[in-house]
CSV table of C-alpha atoms and ligand atoms in Angstrom, one decimal:
chain,number,residue,atom,x,y,z
A,1,MET,CA,29.7,-40.4,36.2
A,2,ASN,CA,26.8,-39.9,33.8
A,3,GLN,CA,28.9,-39.9,30.7
A,4,ILE,CA,26.8,-40.2,27.4
A,5,LEU,CA,28.1,-43.0,25.3
A,6,ARG,CA,27.2,-41.7,21.9
A,7,PRO,CA,28.0,-38.7,19.8
A,8,VAL,CA,26.4,-35.5,21.0
A,9,ALA,CA,25.8,-32.5,18.7
A,10,ARG,CA,27.2,-29.2,19.8
A,11,ASP,CA,25.1,-27.3,22.4
A,12,SER,CA,24.4,-24.5,20.0
A,13,VAL,CA,23.0,-27.0,17.4
A,14,LEU,CA,20.7,-28.6,20.0
A,15,LYS,CA,19.3,-25.1,20.9
A,16,ILE,CA,18.0,-24.7,17.3
A,17,ASP,CA,14.2,-25.0,16.8
A,18,PRO,CA,14.0,-26.9,13.5
A,19,TYR,CA,12.5,-24.8,10.6
A,20,VAL,CA,9.0,-26.0,9.9
A,21,PRO,CA,7.9,-25.2,6.3
A,22,GLY,CA,4.4,-24.0,5.4
A,23,LYS,CA,1.9,-26.9,5.1
A,24,SER,CA,1.1,-28.2,1.7
A,25,SER,CA,-1.9,-30.4,2.0
A,26,ALA,CA,-5.5,-30.3,3.2
A,27,PRO,CA,-6.7,-33.8,4.1
A,28,GLY,CA,-10.0,-34.7,2.4
A,29,VAL,CA,-10.0,-31.7,0.0
A,30,ASP,CA,-9.8,-32.4,-3.7
A,31,ARG,CA,-8.4,-29.1,-5.0
A,32,ILE,CA,-5.9,-27.2,-3.0
A,33,PHE,CA,-4.4,-23.8,-3.5
A,34,LYS,CA,-1.0,-23.5,-1.8
A,35,LEU,CA,-0.7,-20.0,-0.5
A,36,SER,CA,1.7,-20.9,2.3
A,37,SER,CA,5.2,-20.6,0.9
A,38,ASN,CA,5.3,-17.4,-1.2
A,39,GLU,CA,5.8,-19.5,-4.4
A,40,SER,CA,4.9,-17.9,-7.7
A,41,PRO,CA,1.3,-18.6,-8.8
A,42,LEU,CA,2.4,-18.2,-12.4
A,43,GLY,CA,5.2,-20.7,-12.3
A,44,PRO,CA,8.6,-20.2,-14.0
A,45,SER,CA,9.4,-18.9,-17.5
A,46,LYS,CA,8.7,-21.5,-20.2
A,47,LYS,CA,12.2,-20.8,-21.4
A,48,ALA,CA,13.6,-21.9,-18.0
A,49,VAL,CA,11.6,-25.1,-18.1
A,50,THR,CA,13.0,-25.9,-21.6
A,51,ALA,CA,16.5,-25.1,-20.4
A,52,PHE,CA,16.1,-27.3,-17.4
A,53,ALA,CA,14.9,-30.2,-19.5
A,54,SER,CA,17.9,-29.7,-21.9
A,55,VAL,CA,20.3,-31.1,-19.2
A,56,ALA,CA,18.3,-34.3,-18.6
A,57,GLY,CA,20.6,-36.3,-20.9
A,58,LYS,CA,23.7,-35.2,-19.0
A,59,LEU,CA,23.0,-36.0,-15.4
A,60,GLU,CA,26.2,-38.1,-14.9
A,61,ASP,CA,28.4,-35.0,-15.4
A,62,TYR,CA,29.4,-32.8,-12.5
A,63,PRO,CA,28.3,-29.2,-13.0
A,64,GLU,CA,30.8,-26.4,-13.5
A,65,GLY,CA,31.6,-25.6,-9.9
A,66,SER,CA,31.5,-21.8,-9.8
A,67,ALA,CA,28.3,-21.4,-11.8
A,68,ARG,CA,30.2,-19.1,-14.1
A,69,ARG,CA,27.7,-18.9,-16.9
A,70,LEU,CA,24.9,-18.2,-14.5
A,71,ARG,CA,27.0,-15.5,-12.7
A,72,GLU,CA,27.7,-13.9,-16.1
A,73,ALA,CA,24.0,-13.9,-17.0
A,74,ILE,CA,23.1,-12.3,-13.7
A,75,GLY,CA,26.0,-9.8,-14.1
A,76,LYS,CA,24.7,-8.9,-17.5
A,77,ARG,CA,21.2,-8.4,-16.3
A,78,TYR,CA,22.1,-6.1,-13.4
A,79,GLY,CA,25.3,-4.6,-14.6
A,80,LEU,CA,27.4,-6.4,-12.0
A,81,ASP,CA,30.9,-7.9,-12.0
A,82,PRO,CA,30.4,-11.7,-12.2
A,83,ASP,CA,33.5,-12.1,-10.0
A,84,ARG,CA,31.6,-10.5,-7.2
A,85,LEU,CA,28.7,-12.9,-7.4
A,86,VAL,CA,28.5,-16.2,-5.5
A,87,CYS,CA,25.7,-18.7,-6.3
A,88,GLY,CA,24.2,-21.1,-3.9
A,89,CYS,CA,21.7,-23.9,-3.3
A,90,GLY,CA,18.9,-21.4,-2.6
A,91,SER,CA,19.7,-18.2,-0.8
A,92,ASP,CA,19.4,-20.2,2.4
A,93,ASP,CA,22.7,-21.8,1.5
A,94,LEU,CA,24.3,-18.4,1.2
A,95,LEU,CA,22.8,-17.1,4.5
A,96,HIS,CA,24.3,-20.2,6.2
A,97,LEU,CA,27.7,-19.7,4.5
A,98,LEU,CA,27.8,-16.0,5.6
A,99,ALA,CA,27.1,-17.0,9.2
A,100,THR,CA,29.6,-19.8,9.1
A,101,ALA,CA,32.3,-17.5,7.6
A,102,TYR,CA,31.8,-14.5,10.0
A,103,VAL,CA,30.3,-15.8,13.3
A,104,GLY,CA,32.0,-18.1,15.8
A,105,GLU,CA,31.6,-19.2,19.4
A,106,GLY,CA,31.0,-16.2,21.6
A,107,ASP,CA,30.0,-13.9,18.7
A,108,GLU,CA,26.7,-12.3,18.2
A,109,GLY,CA,24.4,-12.0,15.2
A,110,ILE,CA,21.5,-9.5,15.1
A,111,PHE,CA,18.1,-9.8,13.4
A,112,THR,CA,14.7,-8.5,14.3
A,113,THR,CA,11.7,-10.0,16.2
A,114,HIS,CA,9.7,-11.0,13.2
A,115,GLY,CA,12.7,-11.6,10.9
A,116,PHE,CA,13.2,-14.6,8.7
A,117,LEU,CA,13.7,-17.8,10.8
A,118,VAL,CA,16.7,-18.9,8.9
A,119,TYR,CA,18.8,-16.2,10.4
A,120,GLU,CA,18.6,-17.6,13.9
A,121,ILE,CA,19.3,-21.1,12.7
A,122,ALA,CA,22.3,-20.0,10.7
A,123,ILE,CA,23.7,-18.0,13.6
A,124,ARG,CA,23.2,-20.8,16.1
A,125,ALA,CA,24.6,-23.4,13.7
A,126,ALA,CA,27.7,-21.3,13.4
A,127,GLY,CA,28.0,-21.4,17.2
A,128,GLY,CA,27.0,-17.8,17.7
A,129,THR,CA,24.5,-16.1,19.9
A,130,PRO,CA,21.3,-14.7,18.3
A,131,VAL,CA,20.4,-11.2,19.4
A,132,ILE,CA,16.8,-10.4,18.6
A,133,VAL,CA,15.9,-6.7,18.3
A,134,PRO,CA,12.4,-5.3,18.7
A,135,GLU,CA,10.6,-3.8,15.6
A,136,THR,CA,8.5,-0.7,15.3
A,137,ASP,CA,5.1,-1.2,13.6
A,138,LEU,CA,6.3,-4.7,12.4
A,139,THR,CA,9.2,-3.1,10.6
A,140,ALA,CA,12.9,-3.4,11.4
A,141,ASP,CA,14.0,-0.4,13.4
A,142,VAL,CA,17.5,1.0,12.6
A,143,ASP,CA,18.0,2.7,16.0
A,144,ALA,CA,17.0,-0.5,17.8
A,145,ILE,CA,19.5,-2.5,15.7
A,146,LEU,CA,22.3,0.0,16.3
A,147,ALA,CA,21.6,0.0,20.1
A,148,ALA,CA,22.0,-3.8,20.1
A,149,VAL,CA,25.5,-3.7,18.6
A,150,THR,CA,28.3,-4.8,21.0
A,151,PRO,CA,32.0,-5.5,20.5
A,152,ARG,CA,30.9,-9.2,19.8
A,153,THR,CA,28.5,-8.4,17.0
A,154,LYS,CA,29.7,-9.9,13.7
A,155,ILE,CA,26.7,-9.9,11.4
A,156,VAL,CA,23.3,-8.2,11.0
A,157,PHE,CA,20.6,-9.9,8.9
A,158,ILE,CA,17.7,-7.9,7.5
A,159,ALA,CA,15.2,-9.2,5.1
A,160,ASN,CA,14.1,-6.3,2.9
A,161,PRO,CA,11.2,-6.6,2.3
A,162,ASN,CA,10.7,-8.8,5.4
A,163,ASN,CA,9.0,-12.1,5.4
A,164,PRO,CA,6.4,-12.7,7.0
A,165,THR,CA,5.5,-9.0,7.6
A,166,GLY,CA,5.8,-7.7,4.0
A,167,THR,CA,7.2,-4.4,5.4
A,168,TYR,CA,10.4,-2.7,4.2
A,169,VAL,CA,13.1,-0.4,5.4
A,170,ASN,CA,13.6,2.5,3.0
A,171,MET,CA,16.9,3.4,1.3
A,172,ALA,CA,17.8,6.3,3.6
A,173,GLU,CA,17.3,4.1,6.7
A,174,ILE,CA,19.4,1.3,5.3
A,175,LYS,CA,22.1,3.7,4.4
A,176,ARG,CA,22.0,5.2,7.9
A,177,LEU,CA,22.3,1.7,9.4
A,178,GLN,CA,25.4,1.0,7.3
A,179,ALA,CA,26.9,4.3,8.1
A,180,ASN,CA,26.6,3.8,11.8
A,181,LEU,CA,27.5,0.1,12.1
A,182,PRO,CA,31.1,-0.6,13.1
A,183,PRO,CA,33.0,-1.3,9.8
A,184,ASN,CA,33.8,-4.9,10.9
A,185,VAL,CA,30.2,-5.9,11.2
A,186,LEU,CA,28.8,-7.5,8.1
A,187,LEU,CA,25.3,-6.2,7.0
A,188,VAL,CA,23.4,-8.8,5.0
A,189,LEU,CA,20.5,-7.4,3.0
A,190,ASP,CA,18.3,-10.4,2.1
A,191,ALA,CA,16.3,-9.1,-0.9
A,192,ALA,CA,14.4,-12.3,-1.8
A,193,TYR,CA,11.3,-10.2,-2.7
A,194,ALA,CA,13.1,-7.2,-4.3
A,195,GLU,CA,11.6,-7.8,-7.8
A,196,TYR,CA,8.1,-7.2,-6.4
A,197,VAL,CA,8.8,-3.9,-4.7
A,198,ARG,CA,7.5,-0.8,-6.5
A,199,ARG,CA,8.5,2.0,-4.3
A,200,ASN,CA,10.9,4.8,-5.2
A,201,ASP,CA,12.5,4.9,-1.8
A,202,TYR,CA,13.4,1.2,-1.9
A,203,THR,CA,16.8,-0.3,-2.6
A,204,ALA,CA,17.7,-3.9,-2.8
A,205,GLY,CA,21.3,-2.8,-1.9
A,206,ILE,CA,23.3,-3.1,-5.2
A,207,GLU,CA,24.8,0.4,-4.9
A,208,MET,CA,25.7,-0.1,-1.3
A,209,VAL,CA,27.4,-3.4,-2.0
A,210,SER,CA,29.4,-1.6,-4.8
A,211,THR,CA,30.6,1.1,-2.4
A,212,CYS,CA,30.8,-0.5,1.0
A,213,GLU,CA,33.2,-3.2,2.2
A,214,ASN,CA,30.7,-4.6,4.8
A,215,VAL,CA,27.5,-5.1,2.8
A,216,VAL,CA,26.2,-8.2,1.1
A,217,MET,CA,22.9,-8.6,-0.9
A,218,THR,CA,21.3,-12.0,-1.3
A,219,ARG,CA,18.7,-12.8,-4.0
A,220,THR,CA,16.7,-15.9,-4.9
A,221,PHE,CA,15.2,-17.7,-7.9
A,222,SER,CA,12.6,-19.2,-5.6
A,223,LYS,CA,10.1,-16.3,-5.6
A,224,ILE,CA,9.4,-14.2,-8.7
A,225,HIS,CA,11.3,-16.6,-11.0
A,226,GLY,CA,9.1,-19.5,-9.8
A,227,LEU,CA,12.0,-21.9,-9.4
A,228,ALA,CA,11.9,-22.8,-5.7
A,229,ASN,CA,12.1,-26.5,-6.4
A,230,LEU,CA,15.5,-26.1,-8.0
A,231,ARG,CA,17.1,-24.3,-5.0
A,232,LEU,CA,19.0,-21.4,-6.5
A,233,GLY,CA,20.2,-18.2,-5.0
A,234,TRP,CA,22.9,-15.6,-5.4
A,235,ALA,CA,24.9,-13.1,-3.5
A,236,PHE,CA,26.5,-9.8,-4.6
A,237,ALA,CA,29.3,-9.1,-2.2
A,238,PRO,CA,32.7,-7.4,-1.8
A,239,SER,CA,35.6,-9.4,-3.2
A,240,HIS,CA,36.9,-10.4,0.2
A,241,VAL,CA,33.5,-11.7,1.2
A,242,CYS,CA,33.2,-13.7,-2.1
A,243,ASP,CA,36.7,-15.1,-1.3
A,244,ALA,CA,35.5,-16.3,2.1
A,245,LEU,CA,32.3,-17.8,0.7
A,246,HIS,CA,34.2,-19.7,-2.0
A,247,ARG,CA,36.5,-21.3,0.6
A,248,ILE,CA,33.6,-22.9,2.5
A,249,ARG,CA,30.8,-23.5,0.0
A,250,GLY,CA,30.2,-26.9,-1.4
A,251,PRO,CA,32.4,-27.3,-4.5
A,252,PHE,CA,29.2,-28.1,-6.6
A,253,ASN,CA,26.6,-26.2,-4.6
A,254,VAL,CA,24.6,-25.3,-7.7
A,255,ASN,CA,23.4,-28.1,-9.9
A,256,GLY,CA,23.5,-28.1,-13.7
A,257,PRO,CA,19.8,-28.1,-14.4
A,258,ALA,CA,19.3,-25.2,-11.9
A,259,MET,CA,22.1,-23.3,-13.6
A,260,GLU,CA,20.6,-23.6,-17.0
A,261,ALA,CA,17.1,-22.8,-15.8
A,262,GLY,CA,18.4,-19.8,-13.9
A,263,ILE,CA,20.2,-18.4,-16.9
A,264,ALA,CA,17.0,-18.6,-19.0
A,265,ALA,CA,14.9,-17.2,-16.2
A,266,ILE,CA,17.1,-14.1,-15.6
A,267,GLU,CA,17.1,-13.4,-19.3
A,268,ASP,CA,13.3,-13.6,-19.5
A,269,THR,CA,12.6,-10.1,-18.2
A,270,GLU,CA,9.1,-10.3,-19.8
A,271,HIS,CA,8.1,-13.1,-17.5
A,272,VAL,CA,9.4,-11.2,-14.5
A,273,THR,CA,7.5,-8.1,-15.4
A,274,PHE,CA,4.4,-10.2,-16.0
A,275,ALA,CA,4.7,-11.8,-12.6
A,276,ALA,CA,5.3,-8.4,-10.9
A,277,ASP,CA,2.3,-6.8,-12.6
A,278,HIS,CA,0.1,-9.7,-11.6
A,279,ASN,CA,1.3,-9.4,-8.0
A,280,GLU,CA,0.8,-5.6,-7.9
A,281,LYS,CA,-2.8,-6.0,-9.1
A,282,TRP,CA,-3.8,-8.8,-6.8
A,283,LEU,CA,-1.9,-7.7,-3.7
A,284,GLY,CA,-3.8,-4.4,-3.9
A,285,TRP,CA,-7.1,-6.2,-4.5
A,286,LEU,CA,-6.5,-8.5,-1.6
A,287,THR,CA,-5.4,-5.8,0.8
A,288,GLU,CA,-8.4,-3.7,0.1
A,289,GLY,CA,-10.8,-6.6,0.2
A,290,VAL,CA,-9.4,-7.9,3.5
A,291,SER,CA,-9.5,-4.4,5.0
A,292,LYS,CA,-13.2,-4.0,4.0
A,293,LEU,CA,-14.0,-7.1,6.0
A,294,GLY,CA,-12.7,-5.3,9.1
A,295,LEU,CA,-9.6,-7.4,9.3
A,296,LYS,CA,-6.3,-5.6,9.7
A,297,ALA,CA,-3.8,-6.3,6.9
A,298,THR,CA,-0.2,-5.1,7.3
A,299,PRO,CA,0.7,-3.0,4.1
A,300,SER,CA,2.9,-5.3,2.1
A,301,VAL,CA,5.4,-4.6,-0.8
A,302,ALA,CA,6.1,-8.3,-1.4
A,303,ASN,CA,4.0,-11.2,-2.8
A,304,PHE,CA,2.1,-12.0,0.4
A,305,LEU,CA,-0.1,-10.3,2.9
A,306,LEU,CA,0.0,-10.6,6.7
A,307,VAL,CA,-3.6,-10.6,8.0
A,308,HIS,CA,-4.5,-10.1,11.7
A,309,PHE,CA,-7.3,-11.8,13.4
A,310,PRO,CA,-9.1,-10.9,16.6
A,311,ASP,CA,-8.5,-12.7,19.9
A,312,GLU,CA,-12.1,-13.9,20.2
A,313,PRO,CA,-13.2,-17.5,20.4
A,314,GLY,CA,-14.2,-18.8,17.0
A,315,ARG,CA,-12.6,-15.8,15.2
A,316,THR,CA,-8.9,-16.3,15.9
A,317,ALA,CA,-6.1,-17.0,13.3
A,318,VAL,CA,-6.2,-20.7,14.3
A,319,ASP,CA,-9.9,-20.8,13.6
A,320,ALA,CA,-9.5,-19.0,10.3
A,321,ASP,CA,-6.6,-21.3,9.3
A,322,ALA,CA,-8.8,-24.4,9.9
A,323,PHE,CA,-11.7,-22.8,8.0
A,324,LEU,CA,-9.6,-21.9,5.0
A,325,THR,CA,-7.9,-25.3,5.0
A,326,ARG,CA,-11.3,-27.0,4.8
A,327,ARG,CA,-11.8,-25.1,1.5
A,328,GLY,CA,-8.4,-26.1,0.2
A,329,LEU,CA,-6.9,-22.7,0.8
A,330,ILE,CA,-3.6,-23.4,2.5
A,331,VAL,CA,-2.0,-20.3,4.2
A,332,ARG,CA,0.8,-19.9,6.6
A,333,ASN,CA,0.4,-20.0,10.4
A,334,VAL,CA,3.1,-17.6,11.6
A,335,ALA,CA,3.1,-18.4,15.3
A,336,SER,CA,6.7,-19.4,15.0
A,337,TYR,CA,7.4,-15.8,13.9
A,338,LYS,CA,5.9,-14.6,17.1
A,339,LEU,CA,2.7,-13.6,15.3
A,340,PRO,CA,0.1,-16.1,16.6
A,341,GLN,CA,-2.8,-13.8,15.9
A,342,CYS,CA,-1.9,-13.6,12.2
A,343,LEU,CA,-1.9,-15.6,9.0
A,344,ARG,CA,0.4,-15.0,6.0
A,345,MET,CA,-1.3,-15.4,2.7
A,346,THR,CA,0.6,-15.6,-0.6
A,347,VAL,CA,-0.9,-13.8,-3.6
A,348,GLY,CA,-2.1,-16.5,-5.9
A,349,THR,CA,-3.8,-16.9,-9.2
A,350,GLU,CA,-6.9,-14.9,-9.9
A,351,GLU,CA,-9.0,-17.9,-9.0
A,352,ALA,CA,-7.2,-18.6,-5.8
A,353,ASN,CA,-7.4,-14.9,-4.7
A,354,ARG,CA,-11.1,-14.7,-5.4
A,355,LEU,CA,-11.7,-18.0,-3.5
A,356,LEU,CA,-9.5,-16.7,-0.6
A,357,LEU,CA,-11.4,-13.4,-0.2
A,358,GLY,CA,-14.7,-15.2,-0.6
A,359,ALA,CA,-13.7,-17.7,2.2
A,360,LEU,CA,-12.5,-14.9,4.5
A,361,THR,CA,-15.8,-13.1,3.9
A,362,ASP,CA,-17.7,-16.2,4.9
A,363,PHE,CA,-15.5,-16.7,7.9
A,364,VAL,CA,-15.9,-13.1,9.1
A,365,GLY,CA,-19.7,-13.3,8.5
A,366,GLY,CA,-19.9,-16.4,10.6
A,367,ARG,CA,-21.0,-18.7,7.7
A,368,ALA,CA,-19.3,-21.9,8.7
A,369,ARG,CA,-19.5,-23.6,5.3
A,370,ALA,CA,-20.9,-22.3,2.1
B,1,LIG,C1,11.8,-17.3,0.5
B,1,LIG,C2,12.9,-16.5,1.2
B,1,LIG,C3,14.2,-16.7,0.9
B,1,LIG,C4,14.6,-17.6,-0.2
B,1,LIG,O1,15.1,-18.8,0.2
B,1,LIG,P1,15.7,-19.8,-0.9
B,1,LIG,O2,16.6,-20.6,-0.1
B,1,LIG,O3,16.4,-19.0,-1.9
B,1,LIG,O4,14.5,-20.5,-1.5
B,1,LIG,C5,15.2,-15.9,1.5
B,1,LIG,N1,14.9,-15.0,2.4
B,1,LIG,C6,13.6,-14.8,2.7
B,1,LIG,C7,13.3,-13.7,3.7
B,1,LIG,C8,12.6,-15.5,2.2
B,1,LIG,O5,11.3,-15.3,2.5
């Protein structure tokens, strides 16, 4: 008998490829610009930093467990009932909780080929089977998703806009998806980048959550609010979904400093507008600049750009990544997203964006080191 004499994690856990975050260093380079994790180049609201610091003298106290004041602040900002909001330790926490609550052994969870990696991890961790659906033009395809639904399907995850492609599914299509899903399948709209989107036909999903029993929207403070380090996210969901999430979430899954900073951040609409304006300007500038170099850039509505490189020796995404890293420009290799020929570049400060385009110009022109 070859019995293993130690604890063994569940099979579904051992099938998970661990998430590897974007790199954050460039050995031997003094000044680095981290454009690999879609963080805000402008940082958080100063009011959020002050609010965060205000809790420093009270670290021995447990936080209020339901993040009530934060939920009220979010509710006020968006006109939502705080009782239908659940906060989490990053929206990752909420994505995991949703999978845990709705997916079990033998169940299926759907997401798309270049969808956010956390979905697969969350579905597998819950014991479920990931069902990966092809995209059309690097965009989630509603018909393909609907065709993949089986009696075992319990959840569909869509990042809208999607990371790492930067593409989005318009409101009519999202509505069509909901209308054609079986009513027992939970549709999770991960709107981590919603604040950046400036398109009339986009919806983060608020109206749909208000009117449908099977739609949840998740949001984060990690991106436009510049608070990734604090780990703070929220979900707007039907009451019965909130009830399920509250049963399984950590009783103190949002820490006090994060809560205080989050309240200040959500109230500082000026800072959010400032960050969105900055992004709009430089995303357009980068997209145009990259295209002029003859590189394909997938049109993005988020705070990053997916750039495609040719499959020619010396000119590949891997070569470009190494070249940019030598100049302290850290971007995201997206091979794990099944895009080995691409790099994802976060919109940075004006200085970083100019250095990035300059470096890409040199790379394309074959100038090894300027
Ligand atoms: C960055 C990101 C999130 C946010 O994760 P947090 O845990 O809130 O930091 C969620 N979904 C997608 C698609 C993302 O890119």
